[in-house]
Amino acid sequence: MATSRQESLLQIVDAHQALQVGDEWSSERLVLHVKYACVMSSFYSMTLRSQSCRNIVGTIDVKTPLDLKTIALHARNAEYNPKKFAAVIMRLRDPKTTALMFSSGKVECIHRYPPTTSSTEANCRLAARKYCRVLQKLNFPAQYDMFKICNIMGTSDVRFPIRLEGLLNDHSRFCTYEPELFSGLIFKLVEPKLTFLIFVSGKLVICGAKVRYDP
């Protein structure tokens, strides 16, 4: 028996399929496209998922305070400028990642990749383990603990121009749009809890996912 959530997802799919190619644009149509894209993301092939995903951010707690100056002096590919940023920036080539190491022991691992590169959350996890080993070699009693994915960012394209002012007028509760400061409209979707940066061209940037298969 279908749950209420499954029924609501099926209603979104049915409504999207009822759209006609020549239908006049409306903000409701855009919202339906966005929701449909979220639903169908669960059924896309792995290749398409990789193409739409742009970076993954994971965090770990190494369970020990870190002397950032020591790390910057003795570790390879590390830089530290406390006047600009209160963390050591360290990079790995394989997997290609950037880590932000804070004195509290928190490490953020940022895994960026082009659309032609296949990558998974497992690579982010592997990189986090490697950063932990680097700290251990520097005689920190670092532990690999509490790894979690805190953000997955992706991109998409609805393939039609978007009238951002109309979207703001009809859905002001969920939108922020200040064209003098930023050319995109910020749309916060309640279910699933995601943030979209929407541009006139029809391109979208999706932020806030914790797993790649959020419907």
Short mmCIF file of C-alpha atoms in Angstrom, two decimals:
data_model
loop_
_atom_site.label_atom_id
_atom_site.label_comp_id
_atom_site.label_asym_id
_atom_site.label_seq_id
_atom_site.Cartn_x
_atom_site.Cartn_y
_atom_site.Cartn_z
CA MET A 1 0.00 0.00 0.00
CA ALA A 2 1.46 3.37 -1.01
CA THR A 3 2.40 5.82 1.73
CA SER A 4 1.21 9.43 1.68
CA ARG A 5 4.72 10.50 0.64
CA GLN A 6 4.75 8.02 -2.25
CA GLU A 7 1.32 9.24 -3.33
CA SER A 8 2.46 12.87 -3.31
CA LEU A 9 5.51 11.98 -5.42
CA LEU A 10 3.32 10.13 -7.91
CA GLN A 11 1.04 13.18 -8.13
CA ILE A 12 4.06 15.34 -9.03
CA VAL A 13 5.09 12.89 -11.77
CA ASP A 14 1.53 12.72 -13.17
CA ALA A 15 1.18 16.52 -13.17
CA HIS A 16 4.53 16.93 -14.94
CA GLN A 17 3.60 14.39 -17.61
CA ALA A 18 0.37 16.32 -18.25
CA LEU A 19 2.33 19.43 -19.26
CA GLN A 20 2.26 20.26 -22.95
CA VAL A 21 5.35 21.47 -24.80
CA GLY A 22 3.59 24.60 -26.03
CA ASP A 23 2.09 25.54 -22.68
CA GLU A 24 2.61 29.16 -21.64
CA TRP A 25 5.31 29.68 -19.04
CA SER A 26 4.23 30.21 -15.45
CA SER A 27 5.94 30.18 -12.09
CA GLU A 28 3.83 27.17 -11.10
CA ARG A 29 5.25 25.32 -14.09
CA LEU A 30 8.81 26.07 -12.93
CA VAL A 31 8.07 24.86 -9.39
CA LEU A 32 6.62 21.67 -10.86
CA HIS A 33 9.77 21.18 -12.97
CA VAL A 34 11.95 21.64 -9.88
CA LYS A 35 9.95 19.15 -7.83
CA TYR A 36 9.87 16.70 -10.74
CA ALA A 37 13.65 16.95 -11.08
CA CYS A 38 14.00 16.10 -7.39
CA VAL A 39 11.69 13.10 -7.72
CA MET A 40 13.30 11.74 -10.87
CA SER A 41 16.84 12.17 -9.53
CA SER A 42 16.32 8.88 -7.71
CA PHE A 43 15.84 7.06 -11.02
CA TYR A 44 18.62 8.58 -13.14
CA SER A 45 21.63 6.44 -14.06
CA MET A 46 24.87 6.87 -12.13
CA THR A 47 26.43 8.61 -15.14
CA LEU A 48 23.79 11.32 -15.14
CA ARG A 49 24.12 11.78 -11.39
CA SER A 50 27.86 12.28 -11.76
CA GLN A 51 27.36 14.84 -14.50
CA SER A 52 24.98 16.94 -12.41
CA CYS A 53 26.96 16.78 -9.16
CA ARG A 54 29.70 19.38 -8.71
CA ASN A 55 31.12 18.99 -5.22
CA ILE A 56 30.72 17.07 -1.99
CA VAL A 57 31.63 18.40 1.46
CA GLY A 58 32.32 15.98 4.30
CA THR A 59 33.47 16.59 7.88
CA ILE A 60 35.32 14.59 10.51
CA ASP A 61 36.35 15.21 14.11
CA VAL A 62 39.92 14.01 14.78
CA LYS A 63 39.32 14.17 18.55
CA THR A 64 42.36 16.31 19.36
CA PRO A 65 43.29 20.00 19.23
CA LEU A 66 45.51 20.89 16.27
CA ASP A 67 48.55 23.17 16.23
CA LEU A 68 47.98 24.81 12.87
CA LYS A 69 51.46 26.36 12.65
CA THR A 70 53.08 22.94 13.09
CA ILE A 71 50.90 21.46 10.36
CA ALA A 72 51.69 24.30 7.96
CA LEU A 73 55.45 24.00 8.58
CA HIS A 74 55.78 20.23 8.26
CA ALA A 75 53.00 19.01 5.96
CA ARG A 76 53.15 19.04 2.17
CA ASN A 77 50.68 21.06 0.13
CA ALA A 78 49.57 23.01 3.20
CA GLU A 79 49.13 26.75 3.61
CA TYR A 80 48.18 28.85 6.61
CA ASN A 81 47.53 32.58 6.84
CA PRO A 82 45.73 33.30 10.13
CA LYS A 83 45.14 36.92 9.14
CA LYS A 84 42.94 35.78 6.26
CA PHE A 85 41.44 32.50 7.45
CA ALA A 86 41.55 30.59 10.75
CA ALA A 87 42.32 27.19 9.23
CA VAL A 88 45.09 25.31 7.46
CA ILE A 89 44.30 24.63 3.81
CA MET A 90 45.70 21.29 2.66
CA ARG A 91 45.30 19.56 -0.71
CA LEU A 92 45.51 16.00 -2.01
CA ARG A 93 45.96 14.90 -5.60
CA ASP A 94 44.26 11.52 -5.22
CA PRO A 95 41.40 11.84 -4.53
CA LYS A 96 41.55 15.46 -5.67
CA THR A 97 40.34 17.28 -2.57
CA THR A 98 40.90 20.31 -0.37
CA ALA A 99 40.79 20.13 3.42
CA LEU A 100 40.17 22.91 5.91
CA MET A 101 41.75 22.01 9.26
CA PHE A 102 40.67 23.97 12.32
CA SER A 103 42.43 24.19 15.69
CA SER A 104 39.41 22.57 17.38
CA GLY A 105 40.09 19.30 15.53
CA LYS A 106 37.34 19.69 12.97
CA VAL A 107 38.36 18.90 9.39
CA GLU A 108 36.23 19.76 6.36
CA CYS A 109 36.96 17.79 3.20
CA ILE A 110 35.83 19.40 -0.07
CA HIS A 111 35.74 17.15 -3.13
CA ARG A 112 35.27 19.07 -6.40
CA TYR A 113 35.24 17.52 -9.83
CA PRO A 114 34.29 18.33 -13.45
CA PRO A 115 31.16 16.82 -15.04
CA THR A 116 33.24 14.28 -17.00
CA THR A 117 34.79 12.80 -13.86
CA SER A 118 33.08 9.96 -12.04
CA SER A 119 33.15 10.43 -8.30
CA THR A 120 31.27 9.29 -5.24
CA GLU A 121 30.88 10.07 -1.56
CA ALA A 122 33.29 7.16 -0.97
CA ASN A 123 36.13 9.22 -2.46
CA CYS A 124 35.38 12.03 -0.02
CA ARG A 125 35.48 9.50 2.81
CA LEU A 126 38.79 8.08 1.54
CA ALA A 127 40.31 11.56 1.37
CA ALA A 128 39.22 12.27 4.95
CA ARG A 129 41.04 9.10 6.08
CA LYS A 130 44.19 10.24 4.26
CA TYR A 131 44.10 13.64 5.93
CA CYS A 132 43.77 11.89 9.27
CA ARG A 133 46.88 9.79 8.49
CA VAL A 134 48.82 12.96 7.62
CA LEU A 135 48.02 14.34 11.07
CA GLN A 136 49.06 11.06 12.70
CA LYS A 137 52.43 11.21 10.90
CA LEU A 138 52.89 14.67 12.40
CA ASN A 139 52.49 13.07 15.86
CA PHE A 140 48.96 14.27 16.52
CA PRO A 141 46.82 11.58 18.23
CA ALA A 142 44.23 12.03 15.49
CA GLN A 143 41.28 9.65 15.20
CA TYR A 144 39.01 9.15 12.23
CA ASP A 145 35.62 9.75 13.81
CA MET A 146 32.14 11.05 13.06
CA PHE A 147 32.52 11.34 9.29
CA LYS A 148 29.42 12.74 7.66
CA ILE A 149 28.39 14.37 4.40
CA CYS A 150 27.16 17.88 5.18
CA ASN A 151 26.52 19.22 1.68
CA ILE A 152 26.22 18.01 -1.90
CA MET A 153 26.01 20.64 -4.61
CA GLY A 154 24.76 19.99 -8.12
CA THR A 155 23.60 21.80 -11.23
CA SER A 156 20.71 21.36 -13.63
CA ASP A 157 18.97 23.10 -16.53
CA VAL A 158 15.18 23.31 -17.04
CA ARG A 159 15.84 24.26 -20.70
CA PHE A 160 13.56 27.30 -20.84
CA PRO A 161 14.05 30.97 -19.80
CA ILE A 162 12.73 31.91 -16.38
CA ARG A 163 11.01 35.19 -15.44
CA LEU A 164 12.47 35.64 -11.98
CA GLU A 165 10.23 38.58 -11.04
CA GLY A 166 7.13 36.48 -11.69
CA LEU A 167 8.49 33.63 -9.61
CA LEU A 168 9.21 36.04 -6.75
CA ASN A 169 5.72 37.57 -6.90
CA ASP A 170 3.94 34.21 -6.86
CA HIS A 171 6.18 32.47 -4.29
CA SER A 172 7.63 35.30 -2.20
CA ARG A 173 7.46 33.16 0.93
CA PHE A 174 10.14 30.84 -0.45
CA CYS A 175 12.16 33.28 -2.58
CA THR A 176 14.85 35.92 -2.15
CA TYR A 177 15.77 38.03 -5.15
CA GLU A 178 17.99 41.13 -5.10
CA PRO A 179 19.31 41.60 -8.66
CA GLU A 180 21.51 44.55 -7.61
CA LEU A 181 23.51 42.18 -5.39
CA PHE A 182 23.19 38.82 -7.16
CA SER A 183 21.81 37.84 -10.56
CA GLY A 184 20.12 34.67 -9.34
CA LEU A 185 16.95 34.06 -7.36
CA ILE A 186 17.25 31.99 -4.17
CA PHE A 187 14.41 29.48 -3.85
CA LYS A 188 14.20 27.41 -0.66
CA LEU A 189 12.32 24.17 -1.18
CA VAL A 190 10.69 22.81 1.98
CA GLU A 191 10.40 19.14 0.98
CA PRO A 192 13.04 17.96 0.34
CA LYS A 193 14.96 20.66 2.22
CA LEU A 194 17.08 22.12 -0.59
CA THR A 195 18.17 25.55 -1.76
CA PHE A 196 18.08 26.45 -5.46
CA LEU A 197 19.90 29.30 -7.15
CA ILE A 198 17.76 30.00 -10.20
CA PHE A 199 18.96 32.05 -13.17
CA VAL A 200 17.15 33.70 -16.08
CA SER A 201 18.82 31.29 -18.50
CA GLY A 202 17.05 28.32 -16.88
CA LYS A 203 20.15 27.00 -15.15
CA LEU A 204 19.91 25.88 -11.53
CA VAL A 205 22.42 25.33 -8.75
CA ILE A 206 21.16 22.93 -6.07
CA CYS A 207 22.62 23.05 -2.55
CA GLY A 208 21.92 21.46 0.80
CA ALA A 209 21.51 17.77 -0.04
CA LYS A 210 22.98 15.29 2.45
CA VAL A 211 22.68 12.25 0.18
CA ARG A 212 22.77 12.14 -3.60
CA TYR A 213 19.52 10.19 -3.83
CA ASP A 214 17.23 12.71 -2.11
CA PRO A 215 13.88 12.51 -4.00
#
